[in-house]
Tab-separated table of C-alpha atoms and ligand atoms in Angstrom:
chain	number	residue	atom	x	y	z
A	1	MET	CA	96.054	156.888	136.929
A	2	PRO	CA	97.910	155.827	133.872
A	3	ASP	CA	98.309	158.101	130.976
A	4	THR	CA	96.174	156.962	128.203
A	5	SER	CA	96.654	159.989	125.847
A	6	LEU	CA	97.357	158.634	122.348
A	7	PRO	CA	100.533	159.942	120.647
A	8	ARG	CA	99.790	162.471	118.075
A	9	VAL	CA	101.025	162.179	114.545
A	10	HIS	CA	102.214	165.088	112.612
A	11	ARG	CA	102.855	164.704	108.808
A	12	VAL	CA	105.661	167.018	107.408
A	13	GLU	CA	105.683	167.215	103.623
A	14	GLY	CA	108.917	167.641	101.429
A	15	SER	CA	109.461	170.818	99.350
A	16	LEU	CA	111.625	169.281	96.599
A	17	PHE	CA	108.854	166.847	95.600
A	18	PRO	CA	105.969	165.039	97.331
A	19	VAL	CA	107.500	162.832	100.191
A	20	ASN	CA	106.364	162.669	103.884
A	21	ALA	CA	107.907	162.405	107.027
A	22	TYR	CA	106.169	161.957	110.456
A	23	ILE	CA	106.591	163.297	113.785
A	24	VAL	CA	105.145	160.969	116.556
A	25	GLU	CA	104.494	163.273	119.619
A	26	THR	CA	104.219	161.750	122.953
A	27	ARG	CA	103.874	163.227	126.333
A	28	ASP	CA	107.406	163.796	126.685
A	29	ALA	CA	109.211	163.260	123.242
A	30	VAL	CA	108.969	162.856	119.738
A	31	VAL	CA	109.965	160.122	117.328
A	32	ILE	CA	110.642	160.780	113.702
A	33	VAL	CA	109.586	158.328	111.147
A	34	ASP	CA	111.545	158.787	107.863
A	35	ALA	CA	113.439	162.065	107.015
A	36	MET	CA	112.806	162.791	103.330
A	37	LEU	CA	115.672	163.170	100.869
A	38	GLY	CA	117.352	166.814	100.976
A	39	VAL	CA	118.921	169.300	103.222
A	40	THR	CA	116.083	171.922	103.128
A	41	ASP	CA	113.653	169.328	104.095
A	42	GLY	CA	115.501	167.547	106.844
A	43	ARG	CA	116.280	170.956	108.458
A	44	ALA	CA	112.433	171.933	108.106
A	45	LEU	CA	111.554	168.498	109.820
A	46	ARG	CA	114.014	169.424	112.771
A	47	ALA	CA	112.507	172.829	113.145
A	48	ARG	CA	108.987	171.234	113.198
A	49	ALA	CA	110.010	168.830	115.715
A	50	ASP	CA	112.057	171.534	117.815
A	51	ALA	CA	108.610	173.745	117.770
A	52	LEU	CA	106.927	170.987	119.679
A	53	GLY	CA	109.542	171.540	122.733
A	54	LYS	CA	110.364	168.164	123.186
A	55	PRO	CA	113.639	166.046	122.583
A	56	ILE	CA	113.958	163.734	119.598
A	57	ALA	CA	113.922	160.137	121.212
A	58	ALA	CA	114.768	158.174	118.042
A	59	VAL	CA	114.488	158.146	114.205
A	60	VAL	CA	113.089	155.152	112.283
A	61	VAL	CA	113.866	154.556	108.777
A	62	THR	CA	111.030	152.216	107.130
A	63	HIS	CA	112.784	151.231	103.755
A	64	ALA	CA	116.006	151.555	101.853
A	65	HIS	CA	115.297	154.383	99.438
A	66	PRO	CA	117.021	157.681	99.641
A	67	ASP	CA	113.961	159.905	99.694
A	68	HIS	CA	113.423	158.718	103.110
A	69	TYR	CA	116.874	158.594	104.630
A	70	GLY	CA	118.740	161.314	102.833
A	71	GLY	CA	117.469	163.961	105.317
A	72	VAL	CA	118.611	162.249	108.692
A	73	THR	CA	121.901	164.184	108.558
A	74	PRO	CA	120.322	167.689	108.312
A	75	LEU	CA	117.577	166.583	110.737
A	76	LEU	CA	120.046	165.358	113.475
A	77	ASP	CA	122.824	167.850	112.687
A	78	GLY	CA	125.208	166.519	115.279
A	79	LEU	CA	122.600	165.088	117.840
A	80	ASP	CA	123.451	161.824	119.075
A	81	VAL	CA	120.016	159.824	118.662
A	82	PRO	CA	119.202	156.170	118.151
A	83	ILE	CA	118.358	155.635	114.220
A	84	LEU	CA	116.217	152.412	113.980
A	85	ALA	CA	115.736	150.134	111.031
A	86	VAL	CA	115.567	146.371	110.526
A	87	ALA	CA	118.751	144.682	109.491
A	88	GLY	CA	117.679	144.293	105.903
A	89	VAL	CA	117.006	147.922	105.474
A	90	ASP	CA	120.366	148.934	107.203
A	91	ALA	CA	122.232	146.549	104.979
A	92	ALA	CA	120.547	147.616	101.733
A	93	VAL	CA	120.907	151.499	102.565
A	94	ARG	CA	124.595	150.954	103.021
A	95	ARG	CA	124.977	148.599	99.928
A	96	ASP	CA	123.116	150.931	97.627
A	97	ASP	CA	124.230	154.530	99.012
A	98	ALA	CA	127.149	154.831	96.524
A	99	SER	CA	125.065	154.217	93.564
A	100	LYS	CA	122.158	156.528	94.840
A	101	GLU	CA	125.009	159.350	95.115
A	102	GLU	CA	125.683	158.925	91.406
A	103	ILE	CA	122.109	159.212	90.583
A	104	LEU	CA	121.006	161.949	93.037
A	105	ARG	CA	124.001	164.246	92.917
A	106	PRO	CA	123.247	165.419	89.326
A	107	MET	CA	119.543	165.479	90.009
A	108	PHE	CA	119.478	167.551	93.205
A	109	GLY	CA	123.052	169.020	93.719
A	110	ALA	CA	123.845	170.163	97.272
A	111	GLU	CA	120.536	169.307	98.436
A	112	TRP	CA	121.382	165.611	98.552
A	113	PRO	CA	123.537	165.719	101.739
A	114	GLN	CA	127.297	165.368	101.226
A	115	ARG	CA	127.596	162.867	104.008
A	116	ARG	CA	124.509	160.337	104.698
A	117	THR	CA	123.733	159.027	108.055
A	118	PHE	CA	122.941	155.364	108.236
A	119	PRO	CA	120.916	153.559	111.063
A	120	ASN	CA	122.904	152.783	114.366
A	121	ARG	CA	120.509	150.216	115.758
A	122	THR	CA	118.924	147.178	114.075
A	123	VAL	CA	115.734	145.623	115.212
A	124	ALA	CA	113.977	142.391	114.058
A	125	ASP	CA	110.432	141.236	113.075
A	126	GLY	CA	108.203	141.015	116.000
A	127	ASP	CA	110.331	143.296	118.240
A	128	VAL	CA	108.076	145.555	120.614
A	129	ILE	CA	110.078	148.761	121.145
A	130	GLN	CA	109.379	151.600	123.489
A	131	LEU	CA	110.406	154.911	121.927
A	132	GLY	CA	109.885	158.289	123.888
A	133	GLY	CA	106.882	156.726	125.520
A	134	ALA	CA	105.401	155.170	122.525
A	135	THR	CA	105.115	151.533	121.647
A	136	PHE	CA	105.872	150.122	118.385
A	137	ARG	CA	105.842	146.629	116.993
A	138	VAL	CA	108.082	145.823	114.000
A	139	VAL	CA	107.067	144.106	110.996
A	140	ASP	CA	110.108	143.080	108.653
A	141	LEU	CA	108.465	142.940	105.138
A	142	GLY	CA	111.650	142.205	103.108
A	143	PRO	CA	112.008	143.073	99.290
A	144	GLY	CA	108.993	145.029	97.802
A	145	GLU	CA	108.839	148.590	96.764
A	146	SER	CA	112.346	148.948	97.725
A	147	PRO	CA	115.125	146.347	98.151
A	148	HIS	CA	113.956	146.235	101.751
A	149	ASP	CA	110.805	147.441	103.479
A	150	SER	CA	109.425	147.351	106.938
A	151	LEU	CA	106.167	148.365	108.561
A	152	TRP	CA	106.074	150.163	112.195
A	153	LEU	CA	102.806	149.482	114.027
A	154	LEU	CA	102.162	152.143	116.678
A	155	GLU	CA	100.312	150.232	119.520
A	156	ALA	CA	98.219	151.864	122.370
A	157	ASP	CA	96.083	150.289	124.962
A	158	GLY	CA	96.972	146.954	123.493
A	159	ARG	CA	95.772	147.602	119.785
A	160	THR	CA	97.433	148.928	116.720
A	161	VAL	CA	96.284	152.755	116.305
A	162	ALA	CA	98.432	153.383	113.327
A	163	ALA	CA	100.871	151.992	110.736
A	164	PHE	CA	103.978	153.757	109.373
A	165	ALA	CA	104.193	151.984	106.038
A	166	GLY	CA	106.920	153.775	104.042
A	167	ASP	CA	106.051	153.232	100.295
A	168	LEU	CA	103.895	150.067	100.814
A	169	ALA	CA	101.336	152.086	99.495
A	170	TYR	CA	101.407	155.331	97.595
A	171	GLY	CA	98.616	157.862	98.091
A	172	HIS	CA	97.280	157.977	94.572
A	173	MET	CA	100.393	158.973	93.063
A	174	HIS	CA	102.648	157.140	90.441
A	175	GLY	CA	105.312	154.804	91.842
A	176	TYR	CA	108.734	153.354	91.781
A	177	LEU	CA	108.916	149.817	90.332
A	178	ALA	CA	112.494	149.771	89.156
A	179	ASP	CA	114.129	147.673	91.745
A	180	GLY	CA	111.920	144.618	90.561
A	181	PHE	CA	110.457	143.022	93.537
A	182	TYR	CA	106.940	143.474	92.609
A	183	GLU	CA	105.932	139.879	93.638
A	184	GLY	CA	107.528	140.787	97.048
A	185	TRP	CA	105.561	143.946	97.119
A	186	LEU	CA	102.273	142.306	96.372
A	187	ARG	CA	103.078	139.645	98.998
A	188	ASN	CA	103.851	142.537	101.481
A	189	ILE	CA	100.328	144.126	100.763
A	190	ALA	CA	98.671	140.777	101.542
A	191	ARG	CA	100.532	140.523	104.694
A	192	ALA	CA	99.557	144.034	105.924
A	193	ARG	CA	96.066	143.352	105.090
A	194	GLY	CA	96.092	140.523	107.511
A	195	LEU	CA	97.919	142.506	110.155
A	196	LEU	CA	95.779	145.811	110.006
A	197	GLY	CA	92.053	146.371	110.098
A	198	ALA	CA	90.668	147.937	106.778
A	199	ASP	CA	90.237	151.291	108.852
A	200	ALA	CA	93.767	151.238	110.413
A	201	THR	CA	95.421	154.522	109.496
A	202	LEU	CA	98.106	154.112	107.028
A	203	TYR	CA	100.773	156.806	107.172
A	204	ILE	CA	102.483	156.561	103.806
A	205	GLY	CA	105.759	158.037	102.338
A	206	HIS	CA	104.041	159.772	99.473
A	207	GLY	CA	100.605	161.378	99.527
A	208	GLU	CA	97.661	161.478	101.895
A	209	PRO	CA	97.600	159.205	104.766
A	210	GLY	CA	94.143	157.139	105.054
A	211	PRO	CA	92.559	153.834	105.830
A	212	ALA	CA	94.569	150.833	104.878
A	213	GLY	CA	92.175	148.777	103.087
A	214	PRO	CA	91.222	151.162	100.225
A	215	LEU	CA	95.144	152.289	99.955
A	216	LEU	CA	96.498	148.721	99.835
A	217	ASP	CA	93.617	147.711	97.376
A	218	TRP	CA	94.411	150.804	95.077
A	219	GLN	CA	98.062	150.092	95.118
A	220	GLU	CA	97.740	146.279	94.411
A	221	ARG	CA	95.727	147.283	91.121
A	222	TYR	CA	98.439	149.816	90.195
A	223	ILE	CA	100.980	147.119	90.468
A	224	ASP	CA	98.850	144.735	88.426
A	225	THR	CA	98.363	147.355	85.782
A	226	PHE	CA	101.795	148.339	85.344
A	227	ILE	CA	103.007	144.684	85.266
A	228	ASP	CA	100.482	143.940	82.733
A	229	ALA	CA	101.361	147.057	80.516
A	230	VAL	CA	105.048	146.182	80.433
A	231	THR	CA	104.601	142.401	80.096
A	232	SER	CA	102.315	143.044	76.886
A	233	ILE	CA	105.394	145.025	75.601
A	234	ALA	CA	108.003	142.684	76.807
A	235	SER	CA	106.367	139.827	75.016
A	236	GLY	CA	106.075	141.739	71.894
A	237	ALA	CA	102.334	141.780	72.051
A	238	THR	CA	102.282	145.449	71.873
A	239	PRO	CA	103.314	146.864	68.379
A	240	GLY	CA	105.532	149.905	68.080
A	241	THR	CA	107.317	149.563	71.401
A	242	ALA	CA	110.832	148.511	70.061
A	243	ASN	CA	112.730	150.938	71.950
A	244	ASP	CA	112.577	152.264	75.692
A	245	ALA	CA	111.068	155.675	74.732
A	246	ALA	CA	108.299	154.179	72.776
A	247	ALA	CA	107.738	151.587	75.503
A	248	THR	CA	107.779	154.010	78.256
A	249	GLU	CA	105.349	156.282	76.254
A	250	ARG	CA	102.789	153.319	75.821
A	251	VAL	CA	102.993	152.368	79.485
A	252	THR	CA	102.548	155.968	80.599
A	253	GLN	CA	99.337	155.838	78.433
A	254	ALA	CA	98.129	152.809	80.361
A	255	MET	CA	99.117	153.903	83.646
A	256	GLN	CA	97.466	157.434	83.277
A	257	GLN	CA	94.168	155.758	82.289
A	258	TYR	CA	94.558	154.024	85.801
A	259	LEU	CA	95.861	157.165	87.471
A	260	PRO	CA	95.427	160.487	85.577
A	261	GLY	CA	97.856	163.071	86.528
A	262	ASP	CA	101.671	163.466	86.640
A	263	ASP	CA	102.391	163.060	90.609
A	264	LEU	CA	105.754	161.283	90.605
A	265	LEU	CA	105.271	160.162	87.197
A	266	PHE	CA	109.093	160.170	86.571
A	267	LEU	CA	109.337	157.561	89.062
A	268	MET	CA	107.110	155.158	87.077
A	269	GLN	CA	108.804	156.119	83.816
A	270	LEU	CA	112.124	155.269	85.322
A	271	SER	CA	110.802	151.876	85.992
A	272	VAL	CA	109.843	150.862	82.572
A	273	PRO	CA	113.156	150.033	80.959
A	274	PRO	CA	114.635	147.922	83.845
A	275	MET	CA	111.270	146.197	84.187
A	276	ARG	CA	110.914	145.581	80.616
A	277	GLN	CA	114.287	143.609	80.674
A	278	LEU	CA	113.256	141.804	83.699
A	279	LEU	CA	109.834	140.945	82.238
A	280	ALA	CA	111.194	139.809	79.023
A	281	ARG	CA	113.737	137.441	80.820
A	282	GLU	CA	110.899	136.065	82.901
A	283	THR	CA	108.821	135.410	79.706
A	284	ARG	CA	111.733	133.499	78.076
A	285	GLU	CA	112.388	131.452	81.180
A	286	ARG	CA	108.676	130.417	81.813
A	287	PRO	CA	108.047	127.027	80.614
A	288	GLN	CA	105.720	127.292	77.391
A	289	PRO	CA	102.234	125.315	77.870
B	1	ZN	ZN1	109.524	156.943	98.568
């Protein structure tokens, strides 16, 4: 009789700030999806995996941001394991790691690993891969929340039972838009909607996993709200926002009307100055009616 038991998904939350890694447990092994940022969290993830008593068959890196790959070094700590990513994620991680070092070392000190570990196996859109007895289908999304994003669908019995989405949607937390690919992000959300049933569980990088439909709808409105707020400042339509601090304050007010609270607020606030510049440029370059 075939083994029809579904893989079990364990969520592991970071201690430095709210970020998730996932352990996909099959009968014989575990697969790790993302590894958080720091040394403490990477080691804790390893301890959780070891406690299941099964070998780590592979690590998956969903997207190019350091709060999802920094912890790979302490997670593996010398283990020789395939670390998979789509080629665009691999390239962006390698390209941007030195600039992330400059930003993150002062913020996190020794928690940001001295030596980072990069993917060692690249995969492509549409690939179906067996990892530790689990079947994953790879969706290469391209630029979105980060310079390169991907979606990993967990399949069983010929259907998608879960989707590992990186930061395609945040679980009702503020988000990072500073990379400037908001149009790609909105396209990625639309693409994910077409691939997933509204009630497929979306395992996301920050906050509570949940049904894909409501999470994607909520994220789309968050992005639209942010772009509207920054555009109105960039076009000069919002008075009293001449400098970055004042602009950031006004955008924060708008975003906290949409999402009260401070969870990851600093990520959204970091995004205001670069997006203000980008949207001012787009406004200037757009043909006037
Ligand atoms: Zn993240």
